[in-house]
Coordinates of C-alpha atoms in Angstrom, one line a residue:
M1 CA 19.0 29.1 48.6
A2 CA 17.5 32.5 48.7
I3 CA 14.7 33.3 51.2
T4 CA 12.3 34.2 48.3
F5 CA 12.8 30.6 46.9
W6 CA 11.9 29.1 50.3
R7 CA 8.9 31.4 50.5
R8 CA 7.7 30.1 47.1
V9 CA 8.0 26.5 48.3
V10 CA 6.0 27.2 51.4
L11 CA 3.2 29.0 49.5
A12 CA 3.1 26.2 46.9
L13 CA 2.7 23.6 49.8
V14 CA -0.1 25.6 51.4
R15 CA -1.9 26.0 48.1
K16 CA -1.3 22.3 47.3
D17 CA -0.3 23.5 43.8
D18 CA 1.1 20.1 42.5
A19 CA 2.7 21.6 39.4
E20 CA 4.5 24.4 41.2
I21 CA 5.6 22.0 44.0
A22 CA 7.1 19.6 41.4
K23 CA 8.9 22.4 39.6
L24 CA 10.4 23.7 42.9
L25 CA 11.4 20.4 44.3
A26 CA 13.2 19.5 41.1
K27 CA 15.6 22.4 41.8
M28 CA 16.3 21.2 45.3
T29 CA 19.1 18.9 46.5
V30 CA 18.7 16.3 49.2
T31 CA 20.3 18.8 51.6
D32 CA 17.8 21.5 50.6
L33 CA 14.9 19.1 51.2
L34 CA 16.2 18.2 54.7
K35 CA 16.7 21.9 55.4
L36 CA 13.1 22.7 54.4
D37 CA 11.8 19.9 56.6
S38 CA 13.8 21.3 59.6
R39 CA 12.5 24.8 59.1
F40 CA 9.2 24.0 60.9
E41 CA 8.1 27.6 61.6
A42 CA 8.5 28.5 57.9
W43 CA 5.8 26.1 56.7
A44 CA 3.9 25.2 59.9
H45 CA 0.2 26.1 60.2
E46 CA -0.5 29.2 62.4
G47 CA -2.1 27.1 65.0
Q48 CA 1.1 25.0 65.4
I49 CA 3.2 28.0 66.4
E50 CA 3.4 29.2 70.1
P51 CA 1.1 32.2 70.6
S52 CA 3.0 35.4 70.8
S53 CA 0.7 37.0 73.4
E54 CA 1.9 36.9 77.0
G55 CA 0.1 36.1 80.2
W56 CA -1.1 32.6 79.4
R57 CA -0.1 29.5 81.4
T58 CA -1.7 26.8 79.2
W59 CA -1.6 26.6 75.5
L60 CA -4.3 24.2 74.3
M61 CA -3.8 22.9 70.8
Q62 CA -7.2 21.3 70.0
A63 CA -7.1 19.7 66.6
G64 CA -8.1 16.7 64.5
R65 CA -6.0 13.6 63.8
G66 CA -3.1 14.1 61.5
Y67 CA -3.1 17.8 62.0
G68 CA 0.6 17.7 63.2
K69 CA 0.1 18.1 66.9
T70 CA 3.0 15.7 67.8
R71 CA 5.4 17.5 65.5
A72 CA 4.3 20.9 66.9
G73 CA 4.7 19.7 70.4
A74 CA 8.2 18.2 69.8
E75 CA 9.3 21.3 68.0
W76 CA 8.2 23.5 71.0
V77 CA 10.0 21.3 73.5
A78 CA 13.1 21.2 71.4
R79 CA 13.3 24.9 71.1
L80 CA 12.8 25.5 74.8
A81 CA 15.3 22.8 75.9
L82 CA 18.0 24.0 73.4
G83 CA 17.5 27.6 74.4
Q84 CA 18.2 27.5 78.0
S85 CA 18.9 25.0 80.8
C86 CA 15.4 23.9 82.0
R87 CA 13.3 20.9 83.2
I88 CA 10.5 19.8 81.0
A89 CA 7.8 17.2 81.8
L90 CA 6.4 15.1 78.9
V91 CA 3.1 13.5 79.9
G92 CA 1.4 10.9 77.7
A93 CA -1.7 8.7 78.2
T94 CA 0.7 6.0 79.2
I95 CA 4.5 5.7 79.6
D96 CA 4.7 3.5 76.5
E97 CA 2.8 6.1 74.4
A98 CA 4.9 8.9 75.7
R99 CA 8.0 7.0 74.6
A100 CA 6.7 5.6 71.3
V101 CA 5.0 8.8 70.2
M102 CA 6.4 11.9 71.9
V103 CA 10.0 10.8 72.0
E104 CA 10.7 8.0 69.5
G105 CA 7.9 8.5 67.0
E106 CA 8.2 9.7 63.4
S107 CA 7.3 13.2 64.5
G108 CA 8.7 12.9 68.0
L109 CA 11.4 14.8 69.9
L110 CA 14.3 12.6 68.7
S111 CA 13.3 13.0 65.1
V112 CA 13.1 16.8 65.4
L113 CA 16.5 17.0 67.1
S114 CA 18.0 14.8 64.4
R115 CA 16.6 17.2 61.7
L116 CA 18.2 20.1 63.7
K117 CA 21.5 18.1 63.9
R118 CA 21.4 18.3 67.7
R119 CA 22.7 15.5 70.0
V120 CA 21.0 14.4 73.3
V121 CA 21.4 11.5 75.6
W122 CA 18.2 9.3 75.6
E123 CA 18.0 7.1 78.7
P124 CA 14.9 4.9 78.2
A125 CA 15.3 3.1 81.5
M126 CA 15.3 6.4 83.3
K127 CA 12.5 7.7 81.0
R128 CA 14.5 10.9 80.3
L129 CA 16.5 12.9 77.8
R130 CA 19.6 14.9 78.8
F131 CA 20.8 17.9 76.8
P132 CA 24.4 19.2 76.7
N133 CA 23.3 22.5 78.1
G134 CA 21.8 20.8 81.2
S135 CA 18.2 20.7 80.1
V136 CA 16.3 17.5 81.2
V137 CA 13.1 16.2 79.6
Q138 CA 11.3 13.6 81.9
L139 CA 8.5 11.3 80.9
Y140 CA 5.4 10.8 82.9
S141 CA 2.0 9.1 82.5
G142 CA -1.6 10.3 82.8
E143 CA -2.5 7.0 84.4
N144 CA -0.1 7.5 87.3
P145 CA -0.8 10.8 89.1
D146 CA 1.5 10.1 92.0
G147 CA 4.4 9.9 89.5
L148 CA 4.0 13.7 89.0
R149 CA 4.5 14.5 92.6
G150 CA 7.8 15.8 94.0
G151 CA 9.6 17.3 91.0
T152 CA 9.5 20.9 89.7
H153 CA 9.4 21.9 86.0
H154 CA 9.7 25.0 83.9
F155 CA 7.5 23.6 81.1
A156 CA 5.3 20.7 80.3
W157 CA 4.0 19.0 77.1
C158 CA 0.8 17.0 77.7
D159 CA -0.3 14.8 74.7
E160 CA -3.8 13.4 74.1
L161 CA -5.0 14.6 77.5
A162 CA -8.5 13.4 76.6
K163 CA -7.2 9.8 76.7
W164 CA -5.6 10.0 80.2
A165 CA -6.9 7.3 82.6
K166 CA -6.8 9.8 85.5
P167 CA -7.0 13.2 83.9
E168 CA -8.1 15.4 86.8
E169 CA -5.6 14.1 89.4
S170 CA -2.7 13.9 87.0
W171 CA -3.3 17.5 85.7
D172 CA -3.6 18.9 89.2
N173 CA -0.4 17.2 90.3
L174 CA 1.4 18.6 87.2
Q175 CA 0.1 22.1 87.9
M176 CA 1.6 22.0 91.4
A177 CA 4.9 20.9 90.0
L178 CA 4.9 23.5 87.2
R179 CA 6.5 26.2 89.3
A180 CA 10.1 26.7 88.2
G181 CA 11.4 29.8 86.5
M182 CA 9.8 33.2 85.8
R183 CA 7.1 31.9 83.5
P184 CA 6.2 28.2 83.7
R185 CA 3.7 27.0 81.1
A186 CA 2.3 23.9 79.5
L187 CA 1.3 22.8 76.0
V188 CA -1.7 20.4 75.7
T189 CA -2.0 18.7 72.3
T190 CA -5.2 16.7 72.0
T191 CA -8.0 15.5 69.8
P192 CA -10.9 16.9 71.8
K193 CA -13.4 14.7 73.7
P194 CA -16.1 15.9 76.0
I195 CA -14.4 15.3 79.4
P196 CA -14.8 17.7 82.3
L197 CA -11.1 18.5 82.5
L198 CA -10.9 19.7 78.9
T199 CA -13.9 22.0 79.5
R200 CA -12.2 23.3 82.7
I201 CA -8.9 24.0 80.9
K202 CA -10.7 25.8 78.1
S203 CA -12.6 28.0 80.5
D204 CA -9.5 29.0 82.5
P205 CA -8.6 32.7 81.7
L206 CA -5.0 31.7 81.7
T207 CA -5.6 29.3 78.7
I208 CA -5.1 30.2 75.1
V209 CA -6.6 27.9 72.5
T210 CA -5.5 27.2 68.9
R211 CA -7.4 24.9 66.7
G212 CA -6.8 22.9 63.5
R213 CA -8.3 20.4 61.2
T214 CA -6.9 17.3 59.7
G215 CA -7.1 19.0 56.3
D216 CA -4.8 21.8 57.4
N217 CA -1.8 19.4 57.2
V218 CA -0.1 20.3 53.9
V219 CA 1.7 16.9 53.7
L220 CA -1.4 14.6 53.9
E221 CA -2.5 12.8 50.8
D222 CA -5.5 14.4 49.1
H223 CA -7.0 10.9 48.6
F224 CA -6.9 10.2 52.3
L225 CA -8.5 13.5 53.1
S226 CA -11.3 13.0 50.5
V227 CA -12.1 9.5 51.8
M228 CA -12.2 10.8 55.4
R229 CA -14.5 13.7 54.4
A230 CA -16.8 11.5 52.4
T231 CA -17.1 9.0 55.3
Y232 CA -17.2 11.1 58.4
A233 CA -17.9 14.8 57.4
G234 CA -20.6 16.3 59.6
T235 CA -20.9 13.4 62.0
R236 CA -19.9 13.7 65.6
L237 CA -16.9 11.5 65.1
G238 CA -15.8 13.5 62.0
R239 CA -16.2 16.9 63.7
Q240 CA -14.3 15.6 66.8
E241 CA -11.5 13.6 65.2
L242 CA -11.0 15.5 61.9
D243 CA -12.2 19.0 62.6
G244 CA -11.0 19.1 66.2
E245 CA -14.3 20.4 67.7
L246 CA -15.2 19.8 71.3
I247 CA -18.8 18.7 71.1
E248 CA -20.5 18.4 74.5
D249 CA -24.1 17.5 75.6
L250 CA -26.0 20.0 77.6
E251 CA -27.4 18.7 80.9
G252 CA -31.0 17.8 80.4
A253 CA -30.9 18.2 76.6
L254 CA -33.9 16.9 74.6
W255 CA -31.5 15.4 72.0
T256 CA -28.1 14.0 72.8
R257 CA -25.2 13.5 70.3
G258 CA -25.3 9.8 71.0
L259 CA -29.0 9.7 70.2
L260 CA -28.5 11.5 66.9
E261 CA -25.6 9.3 65.9
A262 CA -27.7 6.2 66.5
S263 CA -30.4 7.7 64.2
R264 CA -28.0 8.2 61.3
H265 CA -27.9 6.3 58.0
A266 CA -26.5 6.8 54.5
P267 CA -28.4 9.3 52.2
L268 CA -31.1 7.8 50.0
D269 CA -33.0 9.1 47.0
F270 CA -36.3 9.2 48.7
A271 CA -38.1 11.2 45.9
R272 CA -37.6 8.4 43.3
D273 CA -38.4 5.2 45.3
E274 CA -41.9 4.9 46.6
R275 CA -41.0 1.7 48.5
V276 CA -38.7 3.8 50.7
V277 CA -41.0 6.8 51.3
T278 CA -44.7 7.3 51.1
R279 CA -45.0 11.0 51.8
V280 CA -42.6 14.0 51.8
V281 CA -43.1 17.2 53.8
V282 CA -41.1 20.5 53.6
A283 CA -41.4 22.7 56.7
V284 CA -40.4 26.3 56.9
D285 CA -39.7 28.6 59.8
P286 CA -39.6 32.1 58.2
P287 CA -37.2 34.8 59.5
V288 CA -38.5 38.0 60.9
S289 CA -36.2 40.1 58.7
E290 CA -33.5 39.6 56.1
Q291 CA -30.9 40.7 58.7
G292 CA -32.3 38.5 61.4
D293 CA -32.2 34.7 61.8
A294 CA -31.9 32.1 59.1
C295 CA -34.9 30.8 57.3
G296 CA -35.3 27.2 58.6
I297 CA -36.2 24.8 55.8
V298 CA -36.2 21.1 56.5
V299 CA -37.3 18.2 54.3
A300 CA -38.6 14.9 55.9
G301 CA -40.2 11.8 54.5
L302 CA -42.4 9.0 55.9
G303 CA -41.2 5.5 55.1
G304 CA -43.5 2.6 54.4
D305 CA -42.4 1.1 57.7
G306 CA -43.7 4.0 59.6
V307 CA -40.3 5.5 60.2
A308 CA -39.6 9.2 59.4
H309 CA -36.4 10.2 57.6
V310 CA -34.9 13.7 57.7
I311 CA -33.8 14.1 54.1
E312 CA -32.3 17.6 53.8
D313 CA -31.6 20.8 55.7
A314 CA -32.2 23.3 53.0
S315 CA -32.1 26.4 55.3
V316 CA -30.8 29.7 54.0
S317 CA -29.5 32.9 55.5
G318 CA -29.5 36.5 54.4
K319 CA -32.2 36.0 51.8
S320 CA -35.0 38.4 50.9
P321 CA -38.5 37.1 51.4
V322 CA -38.6 36.1 47.7
G323 CA -35.2 34.4 48.1
W324 CA -36.2 32.1 50.9
A325 CA -39.6 31.4 49.3
E326 CA -37.8 30.3 46.2
A327 CA -35.5 28.1 48.4
V328 CA -38.7 26.5 49.8
S329 CA -40.1 25.9 46.3
G330 CA -36.8 24.4 45.2
A331 CA -36.7 22.0 48.1
A332 CA -40.3 20.9 47.5
R333 CA -39.7 20.2 43.8
R334 CA -36.4 18.4 44.4
H335 CA -38.0 15.9 46.7
G336 CA -41.6 15.8 45.3
A337 CA -43.1 17.2 48.5
D338 CA -46.8 16.4 49.2
R339 CA -47.1 19.4 51.6
V340 CA -45.3 22.5 52.6
V341 CA -45.9 23.4 56.3
A342 CA -45.2 27.0 57.1
E343 CA -45.2 28.7 60.5
V344 CA -47.2 31.9 60.3
N345 CA -46.8 33.4 63.8
N346 CA -44.7 36.3 62.5
G347 CA -45.9 36.8 59.0
G348 CA -49.5 35.6 59.1
K349 CA -51.2 35.3 55.7
L350 CA -48.3 37.1 54.0
V351 CA -46.2 34.0 54.4
T352 CA -48.6 31.7 52.5
D353 CA -49.3 34.4 49.9
L354 CA -45.6 34.9 49.3
L355 CA -45.1 31.1 48.8
H356 CA -48.0 30.9 46.4
Q357 CA -46.7 34.0 44.6
V358 CA -43.4 32.3 44.0
D359 CA -44.9 28.9 43.2
P360 CA -48.7 28.8 42.7
G361 CA -48.7 25.0 42.8
L362 CA -47.2 24.7 46.3
P363 CA -49.5 22.6 48.6
V364 CA -49.0 25.0 51.6
K365 CA -50.4 24.4 55.0
A366 CA -50.2 27.2 57.6
V367 CA -49.5 26.3 61.2
H368 CA -49.5 28.6 64.2
A369 CA -47.4 28.0 67.3
S370 CA -49.5 28.1 70.5
R371 CA -46.9 26.5 72.7
G372 CA -43.2 27.3 73.4
K373 CA -40.4 25.8 71.3
V374 CA -39.3 23.3 73.9
A375 CA -42.8 22.1 74.6
R376 CA -43.4 21.6 70.8
A377 CA -40.1 19.7 70.5
E378 CA -40.6 17.3 73.4
P379 CA -43.0 14.8 71.6
V380 CA -40.7 14.9 68.5
A381 CA -37.7 14.1 70.6
A382 CA -39.6 11.1 72.1
L383 CA -40.0 9.8 68.5
Y384 CA -36.2 9.6 68.3
E385 CA -36.0 7.7 71.5
R386 CA -38.4 5.2 70.2
G387 CA -36.3 4.7 67.0
L388 CA -39.0 6.2 64.8
V389 CA -36.8 9.0 63.1
R390 CA -33.6 8.5 61.1
H391 CA -31.2 11.1 59.6
A392 CA -30.3 10.4 56.0
G393 CA -26.7 11.8 56.4
A394 CA -25.2 14.4 58.6
F395 CA -26.7 17.9 59.3
P396 CA -24.3 19.6 61.6
Q397 CA -26.0 23.0 62.0
L398 CA -29.4 21.5 62.4
E399 CA -28.2 18.9 64.9
D400 CA -26.3 21.6 66.9
Q401 CA -29.6 23.5 67.3
M402 CA -31.5 20.3 68.3
C403 CA -29.0 19.6 71.0
G404 CA -29.6 23.1 72.4
F405 CA -33.2 22.3 73.6
V406 CA -33.2 21.7 77.3
I407 CA -36.1 19.8 79.0
G408 CA -38.2 22.2 81.1
G409 CA -36.0 25.1 80.1
D410 CA -35.2 27.2 77.1
Y411 CA -33.0 27.1 74.0
K412 CA -29.3 27.1 74.8
G413 CA -27.8 26.2 71.4
P414 CA -25.9 28.3 68.8
G415 CA -27.5 31.5 67.4
R416 CA -30.4 33.5 68.8
S417 CA -33.1 31.2 67.5
P418 CA -33.3 27.5 66.6
D419 CA -34.8 28.2 63.2
R420 CA -33.6 24.9 61.6
A421 CA -34.7 22.8 64.6
D422 CA -38.1 24.6 64.6
A423 CA -38.6 23.6 61.0
L424 CA -37.6 20.0 61.8
V425 CA -40.1 19.9 64.6
W426 CA -42.9 21.2 62.3
A427 CA -42.0 18.6 59.6
L428 CA -41.9 15.6 61.9
T429 CA -45.0 16.8 63.8
E430 CA -46.9 16.9 60.5
L431 CA -45.6 13.5 59.4
M432 CA -45.7 11.5 62.6
L433 CA -48.1 13.2 65.1
V434 CA -50.7 15.2 63.2
S435 CA -51.2 12.6 60.5
R436 CA -51.6 9.8 63.0
A437 CA -54.0 11.8 65.1
E438 CA -56.1 12.5 62.0
A439 CA -56.0 8.8 61.1
R440 CA -57.3 7.8 64.6
V441 CA -60.1 10.3 64.3
R442 CA -61.2 8.9 60.9
C443 CA -61.2 5.4 62.3
L444 CA -63.6 6.5 65.0

């Protein structure tokens, strides 16, 4: 069929236009369908194609589950092995996984070669494949570093490196053996996990990184994707396993990812059930200018059991003063807030006047920061450690900022300022620290 037809098929797949896909597939024979499947580079995601730039030694494909990492790795190895006589190392988490996934799997090397109608000799007992042109693909394991000693290779494909039992030693031995030819290089396909080796590889100037999400795979069922997003979107597991993000904890961080995950529960309708929440606060950390940082707006409620619940991150960016003030008003009305806590360090009385101008009925309380951000955050972080704060759902941008506070140090998270996290600190301080202190004074 003509190239224009194939192009239409690819574009329809990328757009997930079911009607167009059905119409095009109806015109295709079985041979056409097999041919389409074998033309990997015609429909593959950009992150699955070898980078065209030169000078790199390691290509790190950091992506979520189901993205197509195995197919991309097998296609890369097949192209290299068929192009010239070479020696290629395939390193899996175990020998069994290397064989079952990288070679014999549905998207593995034998499957790719079958689509291309290329014959090879697969010798399972020897853990190797031999090509007619002299190329040899040898299997190794990330749990047996010594097995990587001795040989020399032109190329290497390392799968799920984050699962290797002995990652550092195995990787170093592989690097010493990757020295044949003019330009030896390795492909690492992995779902990221915060292990030191992955951080080291990413920071290497000879590494080039491509990323991908589970949802980028055009052949995955929409129902599967919608269930995964509904269940895991925004959580650490979802960001790691579906979005392919490498999420690490800073040394000495006030909040860790594990602490926040342990604090998470399903969203609840706090505004309509007084048995769940007895008081709701909206806190706002106003931006210095429209072009500056975001306006941090966080909603939190106090449960009848004395536990605080973070209900919503309603922060906004790029808004005029009236725009963010309206966002504060909207959040307060949505959740039936008893109080709006507004930091006035930068705007003074103008902040409270603006909020009252937009919504005269807002119960605004002005607060002034007399201590640094980290010092203010420390007692709030202690509430999490005691199990007194829960997150009603996932708030990725807010939680990234929270994990950027370092004990005895400064903010090291994303962006110039932890605007969202500052708002959270004000909200929980009002609910859990100020209110309790006032109650103790009244008792006296």
